[in-house]
mmCIF file of C-alpha atoms in Angstrom:
data_model
loop_
_atom_site.group_PDB
_atom_site.id
_atom_site.type_symbol
_atom_site.label_atom_id
_atom_site.label_comp_id
_atom_site.label_asym_id
_atom_site.label_seq_id
_atom_site.Cartn_x
_atom_site.Cartn_y
_atom_site.Cartn_z
ATOM 1 C CA MET A 1 31.061 -43.948 -26.510
ATOM 2 C CA THR A 2 34.075 -41.978 -27.705
ATOM 3 C CA VAL A 3 34.692 -44.259 -30.681
ATOM 4 C CA LEU A 4 30.993 -44.176 -31.630
ATOM 5 C CA THR A 5 30.911 -40.371 -31.433
ATOM 6 C CA LEU A 6 34.006 -40.130 -33.616
ATOM 7 C CA ALA A 7 32.456 -42.472 -36.197
ATOM 8 C CA LEU A 8 29.270 -40.370 -36.321
ATOM 9 C CA LEU A 9 31.283 -37.210 -36.848
ATOM 10 C CA LEU A 10 33.167 -38.781 -39.733
ATOM 11 C CA GLN A 11 29.931 -40.087 -41.254
ATOM 12 C CA ASP A 12 28.358 -36.618 -41.233
ATOM 13 C CA ALA A 13 31.405 -35.029 -42.848
ATOM 14 C CA THR A 14 31.143 -34.145 -46.517
ATOM 15 C CA PRO A 15 33.668 -35.337 -49.116
ATOM 16 C CA ASP A 16 35.116 -31.826 -49.248
ATOM 17 C CA GLN A 17 35.710 -31.895 -45.518
ATOM 18 C CA LEU A 18 37.372 -35.246 -45.675
ATOM 19 C CA GLY A 19 40.020 -33.884 -47.996
ATOM 20 C CA PRO A 20 41.975 -35.648 -50.711
ATOM 21 C CA PRO A 21 43.097 -39.235 -50.140
ATOM 22 C CA PRO A 22 46.683 -39.638 -48.937
ATOM 23 C CA VAL A 23 49.091 -40.456 -51.710
ATOM 24 C CA ALA A 24 51.239 -42.711 -49.529
ATOM 25 C CA ALA A 25 48.291 -45.054 -48.878
ATOM 26 C CA HIS A 26 48.928 -46.715 -52.222
ATOM 27 C CA SER A 27 52.487 -47.612 -51.221
ATOM 28 C CA GLY A 28 51.527 -49.233 -47.931
ATOM 29 C CA ALA A 29 49.013 -48.586 -45.179
ATOM 30 C CA ILE A 30 51.337 -49.787 -42.435
ATOM 31 C CA ALA A 31 54.108 -47.414 -43.488
ATOM 32 C CA GLU A 32 51.598 -44.551 -43.530
ATOM 33 C CA MET A 33 50.375 -45.461 -40.039
ATOM 34 C CA LEU A 34 53.922 -45.516 -38.721
ATOM 35 C CA HIS A 35 54.620 -42.198 -40.381
ATOM 36 C CA ASN A 36 51.560 -40.637 -38.746
ATOM 37 C CA SER A 37 52.289 -42.123 -35.316
ATOM 38 C CA GLY A 38 53.449 -39.876 -32.532
ATOM 39 C CA PRO A 39 56.169 -40.461 -29.921
ATOM 40 C CA THR A 40 53.793 -42.265 -27.545
ATOM 41 C CA ALA A 41 52.746 -44.794 -30.179
ATOM 42 C CA LEU A 42 56.340 -45.308 -31.309
ATOM 43 C CA THR A 43 57.407 -45.928 -27.711
ATOM 44 C CA VAL A 44 54.623 -48.489 -27.278
ATOM 45 C CA LEU A 45 55.595 -50.197 -30.524
ATOM 46 C CA GLY A 46 59.243 -50.305 -29.444
ATOM 47 C CA ILE A 47 58.313 -51.940 -26.140
ATOM 48 C CA LEU A 48 56.136 -54.486 -27.924
ATOM 49 C CA LEU A 49 58.911 -55.236 -30.413
ATOM 50 C CA LEU A 50 61.403 -55.949 -27.619
ATOM 51 C CA ALA A 51 58.809 -58.080 -25.811
ATOM 52 C CA SER A 52 58.134 -60.060 -28.989
ATOM 53 C CA ILE A 53 61.836 -60.740 -29.597
ATOM 54 C CA PHE A 54 62.328 -61.794 -25.970
ATOM 55 C CA SER A 55 59.269 -64.081 -25.980
ATOM 56 C CA TRP A 56 60.298 -65.790 -29.220
ATOM 57 C CA ALA A 57 63.824 -66.279 -27.876
ATOM 58 C CA ILE A 58 62.420 -67.956 -24.754
ATOM 59 C CA MET A 59 60.064 -70.179 -26.741
ATOM 60 C CA LEU A 60 62.709 -71.328 -29.218
ATOM 61 C CA SER A 61 65.272 -72.036 -26.503
ATOM 62 C CA LYS A 62 62.718 -73.952 -24.435
ATOM 63 C CA TRP A 63 61.543 -76.048 -27.390
ATOM 64 C CA ARG A 64 65.158 -76.910 -28.171
ATOM 65 C CA SER A 65 66.065 -77.768 -24.575
ATOM 66 C CA PHE A 66 62.859 -79.735 -24.014
ATOM 67 C CA GLY A 67 63.489 -81.740 -27.170
ATOM 68 C CA ALA A 68 67.024 -82.591 -26.031
ATOM 69 C CA ALA A 69 65.786 -83.523 -22.554
ATOM 70 C CA ASN A 70 63.063 -85.780 -23.969
ATOM 71 C CA LYS A 71 65.588 -87.548 -26.193
ATOM 72 C CA GLN A 72 67.997 -88.121 -23.309
ATOM 73 C CA ASN A 73 65.126 -89.320 -21.117
ATOM 74 C CA ARG A 74 64.397 -92.169 -23.497
ATOM 75 C CA ARG A 75 68.075 -93.125 -23.755
ATOM 76 C CA PHE A 76 68.568 -93.035 -19.984
ATOM 77 C CA VAL A 77 65.502 -95.176 -19.279
ATOM 78 C CA ARG A 78 66.662 -97.785 -21.802
ATOM 79 C CA ALA A 79 70.119 -97.894 -20.241
ATOM 80 C CA PHE A 80 68.648 -98.099 -16.736
ATOM 81 C CA ARG A 81 66.352 -100.998 -17.567
ATOM 82 C CA LYS A 82 69.092 -102.931 -19.354
ATOM 83 C CA SER A 83 71.613 -102.594 -16.536
ATOM 84 C CA GLY A 84 71.471 -104.826 -13.495
ATOM 85 C CA ARG A 85 73.488 -102.672 -11.064
ATOM 86 C CA LEU A 86 73.008 -99.151 -9.804
ATOM 87 C CA SER A 87 76.756 -98.582 -9.673
ATOM 88 C CA GLU A 88 76.976 -99.083 -13.431
ATOM 89 C CA ILE A 89 74.220 -96.530 -14.053
ATOM 90 C CA ALA A 90 75.775 -94.065 -11.592
ATOM 91 C CA ALA A 91 79.058 -94.218 -13.499
ATOM 92 C CA VAL A 92 77.489 -93.261 -16.844
ATOM 93 C CA ALA A 93 74.453 -91.212 -15.735
ATOM 94 C CA ASP A 94 76.054 -87.840 -16.452
ATOM 95 C CA GLN A 95 76.345 -88.785 -20.111
ATOM 96 C CA PHE A 96 72.558 -88.498 -20.432
ATOM 97 C CA ARG A 97 72.223 -84.871 -19.354
ATOM 98 C CA PRO A 98 70.197 -82.645 -19.729
ATOM 99 C CA SER A 99 67.710 -85.374 -18.844
ATOM 100 C CA PRO A 100 65.868 -84.470 -15.605
ATOM 101 C CA LEU A 101 65.785 -88.171 -14.750
ATOM 102 C CA VAL A 102 69.532 -88.013 -14.094
ATOM 103 C CA THR A 103 68.908 -85.532 -11.262
ATOM 104 C CA VAL A 104 66.277 -87.829 -9.782
ATOM 105 C CA PHE A 105 68.594 -90.828 -10.041
ATOM 106 C CA HIS A 106 71.542 -89.083 -8.381
ATOM 107 C CA GLU A 107 69.434 -87.810 -5.491
ATOM 108 C CA ILE A 108 67.925 -91.227 -4.740
ATOM 109 C CA HIS A 109 71.222 -93.031 -5.259
ATOM 110 C CA ASP A 110 73.057 -90.657 -2.910
ATOM 111 C CA GLU A 111 70.406 -91.127 -0.234
ATOM 112 C CA TYR A 112 70.666 -94.886 -0.656
ATOM 113 C CA GLN A 113 74.438 -94.708 -0.273
ATOM 114 C CA ARG A 114 74.134 -92.633 2.898
ATOM 115 C CA GLN A 115 71.670 -95.032 4.494
ATOM 116 C CA SER A 116 73.047 -98.450 3.642
ATOM 117 C CA GLY A 117 76.228 -97.922 1.696
ATOM 118 C CA GLY A 118 74.532 -99.124 -1.489
ATOM 119 C CA ARG A 119 73.784 -102.611 -0.136
ATOM 120 C CA GLY A 120 70.809 -104.224 1.459
ATOM 121 C CA THR A 121 67.484 -102.728 2.471
ATOM 122 C CA PRO A 122 67.531 -98.990 3.302
ATOM 123 C CA PRO A 123 66.651 -98.484 6.987
ATOM 124 C CA ASN A 124 64.482 -95.408 6.246
ATOM 125 C CA PRO A 125 62.416 -95.916 3.072
ATOM 126 C CA GLN A 126 60.321 -92.800 3.827
ATOM 127 C CA ALA A 127 63.444 -90.687 3.466
ATOM 128 C CA MET A 128 64.055 -92.302 0.094
ATOM 129 C CA GLU A 129 60.553 -91.343 -1.037
ATOM 130 C CA ARG A 130 61.014 -87.768 0.153
ATOM 131 C CA ALA A 131 64.337 -87.592 -1.681
ATOM 132 C CA ALA A 132 62.594 -88.766 -4.865
ATOM 133 C CA GLN A 133 59.893 -86.103 -4.537
ATOM 134 C CA THR A 134 62.436 -83.383 -3.816
ATOM 135 C CA ALA A 135 64.589 -84.382 -6.782
ATOM 136 C CA SER A 136 61.595 -84.401 -9.118
ATOM 137 C CA SER A 137 60.528 -80.950 -7.938
ATOM 138 C CA GLU A 138 64.046 -79.551 -8.352
ATOM 139 C CA ALA A 139 64.407 -80.977 -11.854
ATOM 140 C CA VAL A 140 61.113 -79.445 -13.007
ATOM 141 C CA THR A 141 61.931 -76.124 -11.325
ATOM 142 C CA ILE A 142 65.164 -75.902 -13.303
ATOM 143 C CA MET A 143 63.254 -76.494 -16.528
ATOM 144 C CA GLU A 144 60.701 -73.795 -15.612
ATOM 145 C CA ARG A 145 63.255 -70.989 -15.667
ATOM 146 C CA ARG A 146 62.177 -67.884 -17.634
ATOM 147 C CA MET A 147 58.680 -69.279 -18.096
ATOM 148 C CA THR A 148 57.292 -66.531 -15.851
ATOM 149 C CA TRP A 149 58.618 -63.946 -18.305
ATOM 150 C CA LEU A 150 56.713 -65.634 -21.105
ATOM 151 C CA ALA A 151 53.501 -65.604 -19.058
ATOM 152 C CA THR A 152 54.030 -61.942 -18.175
ATOM 153 C CA ILE A 153 54.469 -60.969 -21.823
ATOM 154 C CA ALA A 154 51.388 -62.959 -22.837
ATOM 155 C CA GLN A 155 49.247 -61.190 -20.249
ATOM 156 C CA SER A 156 50.641 -57.664 -20.446
ATOM 157 C CA ALA A 157 51.168 -57.174 -24.200
ATOM 158 C CA THR A 158 47.453 -56.578 -24.837
ATOM 159 C CA PHE A 159 47.327 -53.963 -22.063
ATOM 160 C CA VAL A 160 50.379 -52.195 -23.473
ATOM 161 C CA GLY A 161 48.669 -52.139 -26.870
ATOM 162 C CA LEU A 162 45.467 -50.902 -25.205
ATOM 163 C CA PHE A 163 47.403 -48.035 -23.674
ATOM 164 C CA GLY A 164 48.554 -47.048 -27.149
ATOM 165 C CA THR A 165 44.945 -47.321 -28.349
ATOM 166 C CA VAL A 166 43.671 -44.988 -25.638
ATOM 167 C CA MET A 167 46.392 -42.462 -26.347
ATOM 168 C CA GLY A 168 45.578 -42.642 -30.068
ATOM 169 C CA ILE A 169 41.909 -41.870 -29.381
ATOM 170 C CA VAL A 170 42.962 -38.981 -27.171
ATOM 171 C CA ASP A 171 45.143 -37.608 -29.983
ATOM 172 C CA ALA A 172 42.256 -38.023 -32.440
ATOM 173 C CA PHE A 173 39.880 -35.930 -30.318
ATOM 174 C CA HIS A 174 42.618 -33.411 -29.706
ATOM 175 C CA GLY A 175 43.007 -33.103 -33.480
ATOM 176 C CA LEU A 176 39.247 -32.563 -33.791
ATOM 177 C CA GLY A 177 39.354 -29.781 -31.220
ATOM 178 C CA THR A 178 42.324 -28.111 -32.854
ATOM 179 C CA ALA A 179 40.950 -28.274 -36.408
ATOM 180 C CA GLY A 180 37.447 -27.213 -35.393
ATOM 181 C CA ALA A 181 35.891 -29.542 -37.985
ATOM 182 C CA ALA A 182 35.482 -33.302 -38.419
ATOM 183 C CA THR A 183 38.060 -33.835 -41.133
ATOM 184 C CA LEU A 184 40.030 -36.970 -41.866
ATOM 185 C CA ARG A 185 43.292 -35.055 -41.731
ATOM 186 C CA ALA A 186 42.541 -34.048 -38.160
ATOM 187 C CA VAL A 187 41.832 -37.530 -36.832
ATOM 188 C CA ALA A 188 44.011 -39.709 -39.081
ATOM 189 C CA PRO A 189 47.170 -39.642 -36.879
ATOM 190 C CA GLY A 190 45.285 -40.578 -33.739
ATOM 191 C CA ILE A 191 43.249 -43.309 -35.434
ATOM 192 C CA SER A 192 46.387 -44.809 -36.997
ATOM 193 C CA GLU A 193 48.094 -44.903 -33.603
ATOM 194 C CA ALA A 194 45.076 -46.623 -32.067
ATOM 195 C CA LEU A 195 44.847 -49.255 -34.809
ATOM 196 C CA ILE A 196 48.522 -50.119 -35.100
ATOM 197 C CA THR A 197 49.171 -50.390 -31.363
ATOM 198 C CA THR A 198 46.110 -52.594 -30.898
ATOM 199 C CA ALA A 199 47.236 -54.918 -33.683
ATOM 200 C CA ALA A 200 50.813 -54.970 -32.394
ATOM 201 C CA GLY A 201 49.654 -55.914 -28.898
ATOM 202 C CA LEU A 202 47.677 -58.855 -30.264
ATOM 203 C CA VAL A 203 50.557 -59.975 -32.498
ATOM 204 C CA VAL A 204 52.849 -60.120 -29.466
ATOM 205 C CA ALA A 205 50.387 -61.592 -26.954
ATOM 206 C CA ILE A 206 48.836 -64.422 -28.984
ATOM 207 C CA PRO A 207 52.060 -66.322 -29.866
ATOM 208 C CA ALA A 208 53.365 -65.857 -26.319
ATOM 209 C CA LEU A 209 50.134 -67.237 -24.867
ATOM 210 C CA VAL A 210 50.075 -70.247 -27.205
ATOM 211 C CA GLY A 211 53.750 -70.968 -26.546
ATOM 212 C CA TYR A 212 53.292 -70.701 -22.783
ATOM 213 C CA ASN A 213 50.371 -73.127 -22.781
ATOM 214 C CA GLN A 214 52.234 -75.648 -24.942
ATOM 215 C CA LEU A 215 55.419 -75.441 -22.881
ATOM 216 C CA THR A 216 53.452 -75.761 -19.639
ATOM 217 C CA ALA A 217 51.875 -78.964 -20.964
ATOM 218 C CA ARG A 218 55.355 -80.304 -21.759
ATOM 219 C CA LEU A 219 56.500 -79.440 -18.239
ATOM 220 C CA ARG A 220 53.614 -81.413 -16.771
ATOM 221 C CA GLU A 221 54.698 -84.397 -18.859
ATOM 222 C CA PHE A 222 58.273 -84.083 -17.576
ATOM 223 C CA ALA A 223 57.029 -83.857 -13.985
ATOM 224 C CA ALA A 224 54.942 -87.020 -14.420
ATOM 225 C CA ARG A 225 57.903 -88.879 -15.959
ATOM 226 C CA CYS A 226 60.179 -87.835 -13.088
ATOM 227 C CA ASP A 227 57.645 -89.104 -10.540
ATOM 228 C CA ASP A 228 57.206 -92.386 -12.411
ATOM 229 C CA PHE A 229 60.952 -92.910 -12.721
ATOM 230 C CA GLY A 230 61.444 -92.171 -9.027
ATOM 231 C CA ARG A 231 58.952 -94.871 -8.097
ATOM 232 C CA GLU A 232 60.519 -97.279 -10.570
ATOM 233 C CA LEU A 233 63.958 -96.669 -9.090
ATOM 234 C CA LEU A 234 62.703 -97.169 -5.534
ATOM 235 C CA ASN A 235 61.068 -100.444 -6.566
ATOM 236 C CA ALA A 236 64.296 -101.567 -8.214
ATOM 237 C CA ILE A 237 66.269 -100.820 -5.029
ATOM 238 C CA GLU A 238 63.723 -102.648 -2.893
ATOM 239 C CA ASN A 239 63.650 -105.691 -5.164
ATOM 240 C CA ALA A 240 67.439 -105.831 -5.345
ATOM 241 C CA ALA A 241 67.675 -105.676 -1.550
ATOM 242 C CA LEU A 242 65.264 -108.598 -1.150
ATOM 243 C CA LEU A 243 67.284 -110.881 -3.392
ATOM 244 C CA PRO A 244 69.644 -113.226 -1.555
ATOM 245 C CA PRO A 245 73.343 -112.481 -2.021
ATOM 246 C CA PRO A 246 75.088 -114.677 -4.552
ATOM 247 C CA ALA A 247 76.765 -117.724 -3.095
ATOM 248 C CA PRO A 248 80.551 -117.739 -3.221
ATOM 249 C CA PRO A 249 82.053 -120.060 -5.800
ATOM 250 C CA VAL A 250 82.908 -123.537 -4.499
ATOM 251 C CA GLN A 251 86.568 -124.368 -4.783
ATOM 252 C CA GLU A 252 87.351 -127.969 -5.554
ATOM 253 C CA GLU A 253 89.890 -129.683 -3.355
ATOM 254 C CA PRO A 254 92.957 -130.927 -5.177
ATOM 255 C CA ARG A 255 92.908 -134.649 -5.775
ATOM 256 C CA ARG A 256 95.474 -136.783 -3.995
ATOM 257 C CA ARG A 257 97.733 -138.844 -6.103
ATOM 258 C CA THR A 258 97.622 -142.557 -5.510
ATOM 259 C CA LEU A 259 100.759 -144.594 -5.643
#
């Protein structure tokens, strides 16, 4: 209702009441809005600027780290499937970090070593499965760091901009009461604050929301790959334990010389 009332007042105003057009409007509307903004609007814009820089820093760092982890995942899986012994993979697994599959492998391999010394069938396969689930959860949790900040910025930036909008409308009506007439000069500072803070809130919130949704989808993919690799590793341990041990080489007896 307040915005509608303000619009009706401006519509009823005569051209003489509106006053001459601002000269600085030709040089840039945004610069004129910033010039007319009060301390409250400038504070809101400063907060939104810091939030935007922080959100973009999180998104860029996550995209870079997720890309490196995905690349190392593929390399580690190829090396794991080509190798025939877990000890060989354990010796070179750290070379494939920051792959989350390395964390899953180390956790399962350590549990296997504790149970059977790395040989034979593990006496407690349920503990191996729990170790795989725990390792997968820990790996994804590490990758989720600072994602809550991105979600917070995406949800709160619009409300911060709305606060600036409300304060701009308040300033506009205060200007109307002070001037005593519905002139553009009286309401221009408040209207500019309302418009620029609303736009700034959307500019900050929309990229943060899109980035959060995309990164969350990537995290779900990493979680599924960790679970699949854990099951594959458990199957490999079980199949290797069922194979019979290799027979020792037969040594030929030396031939006796005949006279």
